[in-house]
Amino acid sequence: MFALVDVNSMYCACEQVFDPSIRGKPVVVLSNNDGCIVAANRQAKVLGIPKFKPFFEVKALCEKHKVVVKSSNYELYSSLSNKLMDVIGRFAPEQHVYSIDESFLSFKHCAAIPDLHAQAMSIRRAAWKETRLAVCVGIGNTLTLAKVANHAAKKHANYHGVCVIESVQQRTEILKAMDVSEVWGIGRQLSKRLKELGISTAYALSQMPAKKARRFFNVNVERTVRELNGAPCMSWDEARADKQQIFSTRSVGERITELNSLKQALSQHIAIAAAKARKQGSNCRTMMLFTASSPHDDRPKSFRRTLQFAYATNCTVTLTKAMSNIVHELFVTGVRFYRIGVGLINLEPQESSQFELFEQKQTNPALMQVLDRVNARYGRDFMFVASQGCEQKWSMRRDYLTPQYTTSWQDIPKVKC
Amino acid sequence: MKIIPLLAHAGIVGFESPAAEYTDLELSLDELLIEHPSSSWIALAVGTSMTGVGIFDGDILVIDRHETARNTDVIVANLNGEFTCKIIDFTGRQLLSACPHHRAVSISEHDEFTIEGVVSRSVRCHRPSPLFTSKS
C-alpha cells in the first residue's frame, strides 16, 4: 500500500506557523514580485478570492474582507518542508518526497502495521503537533489511487483528512465522484479529449479497456487506467525524472532601461539556472535568453536569442561570457524592460557528455564546485560572478514579506516572557 | 629531467597519526541543544517574567514540539495570537510566571490557547553574538 501525504494550502499554512495572530484567518500568498495570487487557504477561498488572478485586480476585495496578504517566502517554505518531510518519514519504511508539500510513503512488507487508517491518523496528528502544518493522508494500492484517496480526503469533510481505499466498492464510489481532470497525470488537454469520448469521471476512465487507452492515447494513460483498477504500474523513481529544461524567469521590480542593468539581471538568472543544472548533474547545449517590456504596454517589445554551445556545459562563467557577447542584441534604448529570463534547454546528463576533438574545453568544474559549496554554506549569492553587479535595483519586489524565521538569526520569532 | 608523476612508496611511510580515528568525535552544540531537529524551533525571549527559572530578556529559547508538556514544564503557548513563555499549571488551568511581580494568568474557554512546545533549553550570550547584529 502507498500513502500520499500533502499539506493543505502549504504556503499559507507556513505563514501561520510563526505568526499565531493570523491563524484561522483568510491568507493569500503572492507570486514572485507580488504579481498574482499563487496560494489561498480555505478561509480565503470561501470569501471568493480566486487563485492565479493578478493581485491588483483583487486587492480591494482582499482589503474589504481583511484577508492577510503575504509575499512568497521560499526560504521559510523550504525549511518547514524539510522538517515536515522528516516527521512524515518516521511512519513508513520508505519515503519519496515528491514536491515541496507532497510525499509518498510505501507500506510494502508492513505486516507490522495492521491498521493503516490508525497509522494515517498518527501521521496527521504528528505533523500538526510537531510542525504545526495540517496534512491530508490518502492511502491506496497504487500511487495513482493514493492520489485519488488524498483528493477525497481533502474534498469531503467527513473523512477528517484521512482516506484509505480498502474495498472495491469504496473505490468505485470515490472514483464516480471524481472528475477525470483531477486524476494524476491527466492534464487539461487529455481530459478535454476524454470528455469528447464521453469519459468525464475517474470511474469512467477506469472502465476503459487498458489496451484501448494505449491505442487512443499513450502508454501513460494505459498505466493510469491500470493503476485506477489497483494494479501497480508506476514506481516513484519515475516521478523523480530529471528536468529536461531549467528556466529562471521573472518580472523585475523596477523597469530596466540600461544595458548594464540588463546584463546584471541576466547574469543573476544564469547563475540560478546553472546552479540548478549542476545540482541535478546536467549540462546544457542550448541557452535561451529573453527580454521583454510589459505585455500591457502600448507597444510591447520582446527579444529572444538562443545560444548553442559546442560543449555541453553548466559552468556559470562560460554561460555568462556567452551572454555578455550578445546582450546588446537583446537591448534597445528607450524600451523599459519588465520581464527577463534564461532557459537552459537541451539538457544532458553530465556523465554522458560527448567530447569534441577540436574544441577546447572551457569549463571549470572545480571552481563551480567551490562556488556551489560556498553558497550552500553561506547563503545564495554569497559568492557570485561580478557581472551580476552588487546593487540590484531590479531585484524582486516583496512588499508583504514575513521574516525568515528559521533561516536567519536576526529574524527568529519573539516570545513574550 | 624526467619525473615520475607518482608518489614513491618506499615501504616505510611512517605511522598514521593515532588521533586520526578520533576526528569524528568533535562536539557539536546542536547535538546538545536540539534533541529533535525536525520538531524544534528557536526563538528570542523578550521580557523579564521568567527570570526565576533563569530565562532573561534577550536569551535564546529552544522549543521542542515533539515533547508533550507535563505539569509545571516551562512552555511556549499561543495565547490569543501571541507567543508567550510561561510555566504550565494544568491543575489550576493557568500560566505561571517565575517572577514575583507577575501574576498568574488563568486560561478561560474564551481564550485562544495552544501549547507551541516545551522549552527544552535556553541559551544566554554573555557577550552579544555578531550573528544578531551584523546584517549579512
mmCIF file of N, CA, C and O in Angstrom, chain B residues 56-127:
data_model
loop_
_atom_site.group_PDB
_atom_site.id
_atom_site.type_symbol
_atom_site.label_atom_id
_atom_site.label_comp_id
_atom_site.label_asym_id
_atom_site.label_seq_id
_atom_site.Cartn_x
_atom_site.Cartn_y
_atom_site.Cartn_z
ATOM 1 N N PHE B 56 16.232 35.094 30.847
ATOM 2 C CA PHE B 56 16.324 36.556 30.907
ATOM 3 C C PHE B 56 16.004 37.167 29.549
ATOM 4 O O PHE B 56 16.021 36.485 28.528
ATOM 5 N N ASP B 57 15.725 38.463 29.590
ATOM 6 C CA ASP B 57 15.451 39.211 28.369
ATOM 7 C C ASP B 57 16.610 39.045 27.396
ATOM 8 O O ASP B 57 17.763 39.245 27.763
ATOM 9 N N GLY B 58 16.322 38.655 26.169
ATOM 10 C CA GLY B 58 17.372 38.503 25.160
ATOM 11 C C GLY B 58 17.958 37.102 25.073
ATOM 12 O O GLY B 58 18.815 36.846 24.220
ATOM 13 N N ASP B 59 17.516 36.188 25.935
ATOM 14 C CA ASP B 59 18.008 34.809 25.842
ATOM 15 C C ASP B 59 17.407 34.106 24.623
ATOM 16 O O ASP B 59 16.378 34.511 24.091
ATOM 17 N N ILE B 60 18.087 33.035 24.238
ATOM 18 C CA ILE B 60 17.609 32.237 23.110
ATOM 19 C C ILE B 60 16.907 30.997 23.670
ATOM 20 O O ILE B 60 17.446 30.318 24.550
ATOM 21 N N LEU B 61 15.707 30.730 23.163
ATOM 22 C CA LEU B 61 14.959 29.560 23.628
ATOM 23 C C LEU B 61 14.960 28.482 22.558
ATOM 24 O O LEU B 61 14.775 28.772 21.372
ATOM 25 N N VAL B 62 15.163 27.236 22.969
ATOM 26 C CA VAL B 62 14.970 26.100 22.070
ATOM 27 C C VAL B 62 13.662 25.447 22.484
ATOM 28 O O VAL B 62 13.505 25.023 23.631
ATOM 29 N N ILE B 63 12.712 25.413 21.556
ATOM 30 C CA ILE B 63 11.368 24.950 21.883
ATOM 31 C C ILE B 63 11.086 23.670 21.103
ATOM 32 O O ILE B 63 11.195 23.639 19.878
ATOM 33 N N ASP B 64 10.738 22.623 21.828
ATOM 34 C CA ASP B 64 10.592 21.300 21.232
ATOM 35 C C ASP B 64 9.115 20.918 21.172
ATOM 36 O O ASP B 64 8.451 20.818 22.209
ATOM 37 N N ARG B 65 8.631 20.697 19.955
ATOM 38 C CA ARG B 65 7.223 20.330 19.795
ATOM 39 C C ARG B 65 7.006 18.824 19.884
ATOM 40 O O ARG B 65 5.881 18.353 19.911
ATOM 41 N N HIS B 66 8.107 18.084 19.872
ATOM 42 C CA HIS B 66 7.977 16.634 19.969
ATOM 43 C C HIS B 66 7.588 16.224 21.382
ATOM 44 O O HIS B 66 6.803 15.308 21.588
ATOM 45 N N GLU B 67 8.130 16.926 22.352
ATOM 46 C CA GLU B 67 7.848 16.630 23.755
ATOM 47 C C GLU B 67 6.400 16.985 24.084
ATOM 48 O O GLU B 67 5.856 17.959 23.585
ATOM 49 N N THR B 68 5.796 16.195 24.957
ATOM 50 C CA THR B 68 4.468 16.518 25.448
ATOM 51 C C THR B 68 4.625 17.216 26.797
ATOM 52 O O THR B 68 5.360 16.737 27.661
ATOM 53 N N ALA B 69 3.941 18.346 26.938
ATOM 54 C CA ALA B 69 4.115 19.143 28.158
ATOM 55 C C ALA B 69 3.577 18.416 29.377
ATOM 56 O O ALA B 69 2.485 17.845 29.342
ATOM 57 N N ARG B 70 4.365 18.413 30.424
ATOM 58 C CA ARG B 70 3.919 17.872 31.715
ATOM 59 C C ARG B 70 3.678 19.033 32.667
ATOM 60 O O ARG B 70 4.161 20.146 32.437
ATOM 61 N N ASN B 71 2.947 18.764 33.718
ATOM 62 C CA ASN B 71 2.630 19.812 34.669
ATOM 63 C C ASN B 71 3.915 20.496 35.162
ATOM 64 O O ASN B 71 4.902 19.825 35.442
ATOM 65 N N THR B 72 3.890 21.817 35.258
ATOM 66 C CA THR B 72 4.983 22.687 35.713
ATOM 67 C C THR B 72 6.165 22.761 34.737
ATOM 68 O O THR B 72 7.221 23.266 35.087
ATOM 69 N N ASP B 73 5.984 22.254 33.517
ATOM 70 C CA ASP B 73 7.014 22.462 32.482
ATOM 71 C C ASP B 73 7.040 23.932 32.071
ATOM 72 O O ASP B 73 6.009 24.618 32.112
ATOM 73 N N VAL B 74 8.215 24.387 31.650
ATOM 74 C CA VAL B 74 8.297 25.704 31.008
ATOM 75 C C VAL B 74 7.902 25.503 29.552
ATOM 76 O O VAL B 74 8.498 24.681 28.856
ATOM 77 N N ILE B 75 6.894 26.208 29.112
ATOM 78 C CA ILE B 75 6.383 26.015 27.755
ATOM 79 C C ILE B 75 6.281 27.353 27.015
ATOM 80 O O ILE B 75 6.368 28.422 27.628
ATOM 81 N N VAL B 76 6.113 27.255 25.699
ATOM 82 C CA VAL B 76 5.685 28.424 24.938
ATOM 83 C C VAL B 76 4.271 28.140 24.468
ATOM 84 O O VAL B 76 3.990 27.055 23.949
ATOM 85 N N ALA B 77 3.383 29.087 24.715
ATOM 86 C CA ALA B 77 1.990 28.915 24.298
ATOM 87 C C ALA B 77 1.610 30.037 23.343
ATOM 88 O O ALA B 77 2.232 31.093 23.340
ATOM 89 N N ASN B 78 0.609 29.727 22.521
ATOM 90 C CA ASN B 78 -0.021 30.780 21.751
ATOM 91 C C ASN B 78 -1.229 31.210 22.555
ATOM 92 O O ASN B 78 -2.207 30.480 22.665
ATOM 93 N N LEU B 79 -1.149 32.384 23.160
ATOM 94 C CA LEU B 79 -2.281 32.888 23.936
ATOM 95 C C LEU B 79 -2.868 34.076 23.183
ATOM 96 O O LEU B 79 -2.235 35.125 23.084
ATOM 97 N N ASN B 80 -4.028 33.858 22.617
ATOM 98 C CA ASN B 80 -4.726 34.895 21.854
ATOM 99 C C ASN B 80 -3.840 35.535 20.780
ATOM 100 O O ASN B 80 -3.782 36.751 20.648
ATOM 101 N N GLY B 81 -3.153 34.682 20.029
ATOM 102 C CA GLY B 81 -2.398 35.173 18.885
ATOM 103 C C GLY B 81 -1.018 35.701 19.209
ATOM 104 O O GLY B 81 -0.399 36.374 18.384
ATOM 105 N N GLU B 82 -0.525 35.416 20.415
ATOM 106 C CA GLU B 82 0.802 35.888 20.779
ATOM 107 C C GLU B 82 1.575 34.755 21.448
ATOM 108 O O GLU B 82 1.026 34.035 22.279
ATOM 109 N N PHE B 83 2.845 34.593 21.066
ATOM 110 C CA PHE B 83 3.671 33.590 21.721
ATOM 111 C C PHE B 83 4.079 34.094 23.093
ATOM 112 O O PHE B 83 4.574 35.208 23.236
ATOM 113 N N THR B 84 3.882 33.251 24.101
ATOM 114 C CA THR B 84 4.274 33.655 25.435
ATOM 115 C C THR B 84 4.900 32.473 26.166
ATOM 116 O O THR B 84 4.478 31.342 25.992
ATOM 117 N N CYS B 85 5.953 32.762 26.944
ATOM 118 C CA CYS B 85 6.686 31.713 27.639
ATOM 119 C C CYS B 85 6.290 31.740 29.116
ATOM 120 O O CYS B 85 6.442 32.772 29.771
ATOM 121 N N LYS B 86 5.757 30.616 29.605
ATOM 122 C CA LYS B 86 5.297 30.550 30.997
ATOM 123 C C LYS B 86 5.481 29.129 31.536
ATOM 124 O O LYS B 86 5.835 28.212 30.797
ATOM 125 N N ILE B 87 5.153 28.994 32.833
ATOM 126 C CA ILE B 87 5.107 27.652 33.424
ATOM 127 C C ILE B 87 3.656 27.181 33.348
ATOM 128 O O ILE B 87 2.745 27.913 33.745
ATOM 129 N N ILE B 88 3.446 25.968 32.833
ATOM 130 C CA ILE B 88 2.073 25.494 32.674
ATOM 131 C C ILE B 88 1.611 24.823 33.970
ATOM 132 O O ILE B 88 2.325 23.998 34.538
ATOM 133 N N ASP B 89 0.425 25.225 34.428
ATOM 134 C CA ASP B 89 -0.176 24.616 35.608
ATOM 135 C C ASP B 89 -1.502 24.004 35.166
ATOM 136 O O ASP B 89 -2.514 24.692 35.068
ATOM 137 N N PHE B 90 -1.458 22.704 34.861
ATOM 138 C CA PHE B 90 -2.654 22.047 34.326
ATOM 139 C C PHE B 90 -3.762 21.982 35.371
ATOM 140 O O PHE B 90 -4.937 22.135 35.052
ATOM 141 N N THR B 91 -3.380 21.748 36.633
ATOM 142 C CA THR B 91 -4.420 21.565 37.647
ATOM 143 C C THR B 91 -5.174 22.863 37.893
ATOM 144 O O THR B 91 -6.400 22.857 38.045
ATOM 145 N N GLY B 92 -4.460 23.993 37.914
ATOM 146 C CA GLY B 92 -5.130 25.271 38.145
ATOM 147 C C GLY B 92 -5.581 25.931 36.850
ATOM 148 O O GLY B 92 -6.107 27.032 36.876
ATOM 149 N N ARG B 93 -5.372 25.259 35.682
ATOM 150 C CA ARG B 93 -5.699 25.813 34.357
ATOM 151 C C ARG B 93 -5.161 27.240 34.231
ATOM 152 O O ARG B 93 -5.874 28.174 33.902
ATOM 153 N N GLN B 94 -3.894 27.411 34.540
ATOM 154 C CA GLN B 94 -3.327 28.755 34.452
ATOM 155 C C GLN B 94 -1.849 28.727 34.028
ATOM 156 O O GLN B 94 -1.213 27.672 34.028
ATOM 157 N N LEU B 95 -1.387 29.898 33.646
ATOM 158 C CA LEU B 95 0.007 30.066 33.257
ATOM 159 C C LEU B 95 0.713 30.855 34.351
ATOM 160 O O LEU B 95 0.259 31.928 34.741
ATOM 161 N N LEU B 96 1.828 30.312 34.837
ATOM 162 C CA LEU B 96 2.539 30.946 35.951
ATOM 163 C C LEU B 96 3.808 31.610 35.453
ATOM 164 O O LEU B 96 4.494 31.091 34.573
ATOM 165 N N SER B 97 4.115 32.753 36.035
ATOM 166 C CA SER B 97 5.397 33.393 35.759
ATOM 167 C C SER B 97 6.403 32.927 36.798
ATOM 168 O O SER B 97 6.033 32.349 37.822
ATOM 169 N N ALA B 98 7.672 33.200 36.546
ATOM 170 C CA ALA B 98 8.703 32.862 37.523
ATOM 171 C C ALA B 98 9.349 34.146 37.988
ATOM 172 O O ALA B 98 10.527 34.394 37.758
ATOM 173 N N CYS B 99 8.543 34.975 38.604
ATOM 174 C CA CYS B 99 8.983 36.304 38.986
ATOM 175 C C CYS B 99 7.898 36.897 39.877
ATOM 176 O O CYS B 99 6.718 36.814 39.548
ATOM 177 N N PRO B 100 8.285 37.456 41.026
ATOM 178 C CA PRO B 100 7.268 37.899 41.987
ATOM 179 C C PRO B 100 6.348 39.011 41.470
ATOM 180 O O PRO B 100 5.252 39.173 41.966
ATOM 181 N N HIS B 101 6.789 39.778 40.497
ATOM 182 C CA HIS B 101 5.983 40.927 40.071
ATOM 183 C C HIS B 101 4.865 40.551 39.102
ATOM 184 O O HIS B 101 4.076 41.393 38.714
ATOM 185 N N HIS B 102 4.847 39.294 38.657
ATOM 186 C CA HIS B 102 3.852 38.935 37.647
ATOM 187 C C HIS B 102 2.825 37.966 38.230
ATOM 188 O O HIS B 102 3.202 36.988 38.874
ATOM 189 N N ARG B 103 1.563 38.245 37.995
ATOM 190 C CA ARG B 103 0.526 37.359 38.498
ATOM 191 C C ARG B 103 0.259 36.224 37.508
ATOM 192 O O ARG B 103 0.566 36.328 36.321
ATOM 193 N N ALA B 104 -0.342 35.164 38.029
ATOM 194 C CA ALA B 104 -0.694 34.030 37.169
ATOM 195 C C ALA B 104 -1.804 34.453 36.210
ATOM 196 O O ALA B 104 -2.627 35.304 36.530
ATOM 197 N N VAL B 105 -1.785 33.876 34.997
ATOM 198 C CA VAL B 105 -2.814 34.168 34.007
ATOM 199 C C VAL B 105 -3.698 32.924 33.899
ATOM 200 O O VAL B 105 -3.211 31.846 33.545
ATOM 201 N N SER B 106 -4.972 33.061 34.231
ATOM 202 C CA SER B 106 -5.813 31.867 34.090
ATOM 203 C C SER B 106 -6.367 31.807 32.664
ATOM 204 O O SER B 106 -6.588 32.830 32.019
ATOM 205 N N ILE B 107 -6.555 30.568 32.218
ATOM 206 C CA ILE B 107 -6.992 30.364 30.830
ATOM 207 C C ILE B 107 -8.474 30.027 30.853
ATOM 208 O O ILE B 107 -8.889 29.050 31.489
ATOM 209 N N SER B 108 -9.258 30.841 30.183
ATOM 210 C CA SER B 108 -10.695 30.550 30.134
ATOM 211 C C SER B 108 -11.021 29.967 28.766
ATOM 212 O O SER B 108 -10.187 29.957 27.858
ATOM 213 N N GLU B 109 -12.264 29.491 28.637
ATOM 214 C CA GLU B 109 -12.636 28.872 27.356
ATOM 215 C C GLU B 109 -12.758 29.903 26.236
ATOM 216 O O GLU B 109 -12.822 29.548 25.070
ATOM 217 N N HIS B 110 -12.784 31.184 26.596
ATOM 218 C CA HIS B 110 -12.870 32.213 25.565
ATOM 219 C C HIS B 110 -11.497 32.551 24.990
ATOM 220 O O HIS B 110 -11.398 33.252 24.001
ATOM 221 N N ASP B 111 -10.462 32.071 25.672
ATOM 222 C CA ASP B 111 -9.120 32.354 25.181
ATOM 223 C C ASP B 111 -8.765 31.404 24.038
ATOM 224 O O ASP B 111 -9.168 30.250 24.031
ATOM 225 N N GLU B 112 -7.995 31.954 23.093
ATOM 226 C CA GLU B 112 -7.400 31.092 22.076
ATOM 227 C C GLU B 112 -6.092 30.604 22.693
ATOM 228 O O GLU B 112 -5.214 31.396 23.023
ATOM 229 N N PHE B 113 -6.001 29.316 22.912
ATOM 230 C CA PHE B 113 -4.835 28.802 23.621
ATOM 231 C C PHE B 113 -4.351 27.482 23.019
ATOM 232 O O PHE B 113 -5.106 26.528 22.881
ATOM 233 N N THR B 114 -3.091 27.450 22.624
ATOM 234 C CA THR B 114 -2.468 26.181 22.212
ATOM 235 C C THR B 114 -1.047 26.159 22.765
ATOM 236 O O THR B 114 -0.411 27.210 22.876
ATOM 237 N N ILE B 115 -0.586 24.964 23.100
ATOM 238 C CA ILE B 115 0.801 24.834 23.529
ATOM 239 C C ILE B 115 1.661 24.684 22.274
ATOM 240 O O ILE B 115 1.372 23.854 21.417
ATOM 241 N N GLU B 116 2.674 25.519 22.163
ATOM 242 C CA GLU B 116 3.516 25.525 20.962
ATOM 243 C C GLU B 116 4.858 24.846 21.210
ATOM 244 O O GLU B 116 5.804 25.040 20.443
ATOM 245 N N GLY B 117 4.937 24.077 22.263
ATOM 246 C CA GLY B 117 6.153 23.317 22.530
ATOM 247 C C GLY B 117 6.692 23.542 23.930
ATOM 248 O O GLY B 117 6.304 24.485 24.621
ATOM 249 N N VAL B 118 7.572 22.632 24.312
ATOM 250 C CA VAL B 118 8.196 22.699 25.625
ATOM 251 C C VAL B 118 9.543 23.386 25.461
ATOM 252 O O VAL B 118 10.297 23.075 24.534
ATOM 253 N N VAL B 119 9.852 24.341 26.346
ATOM 254 C CA VAL B 119 11.174 24.971 26.298
ATOM 255 C C VAL B 119 12.162 23.960 26.876
ATOM 256 O O VAL B 119 12.163 23.687 28.072
ATOM 257 N N SER B 120 12.983 23.372 26.001
ATOM 258 C CA SER B 120 13.877 22.313 26.479
ATOM 259 C C SER B 120 15.239 22.869 26.885
ATOM 260 O O SER B 120 15.908 22.321 27.749
ATOM 261 N N ARG B 121 15.653 23.974 26.277
ATOM 262 C CA ARG B 121 16.937 24.594 26.620
ATOM 263 C C ARG B 121 16.773 26.108 26.496
ATOM 264 O O ARG B 121 15.967 26.591 25.711
ATOM 265 N N SER B 122 17.587 26.840 27.252
ATOM 266 C CA SER B 122 17.708 28.279 26.964
ATOM 267 C C SER B 122 19.184 28.639 26.964
ATOM 268 O O SER B 122 19.989 28.039 27.672
ATOM 269 N N VAL B 123 19.534 29.607 26.143
ATOM 270 C CA VAL B 123 20.936 29.948 25.910
ATOM 271 C C VAL B 123 21.120 31.436 26.174
ATOM 272 O O VAL B 123 20.305 32.246 25.722
ATOM 273 N N ARG B 124 22.162 31.793 26.907
ATOM 274 C CA ARG B 124 22.439 33.205 27.126
ATOM 275 C C ARG B 124 23.778 33.568 26.509
ATOM 276 O O ARG B 124 24.788 32.909 26.758
ATOM 277 N N CYS B 125 23.789 34.612 25.700
ATOM 278 C CA CYS B 125 25.040 35.082 25.122
ATOM 279 C C CYS B 125 25.575 36.173 26.051
ATOM 280 O O CYS B 125 25.074 37.293 26.046
ATOM 281 N N HIS B 126 26.578 35.854 26.849
ATOM 282 C CA HIS B 126 27.103 36.840 27.798
ATOM 283 C C HIS B 126 27.818 37.977 27.101
ATOM 284 O O HIS B 126 27.859 39.090 27.579
ATOM 285 N N ARG B 127 28.398 37.643 25.940
ATOM 286 C CA ARG B 127 28.818 38.713 25.043
ATOM 287 C C ARG B 127 27.926 38.593 23.827
ATOM 288 O O ARG B 127 27.691 37.488 23.344
#
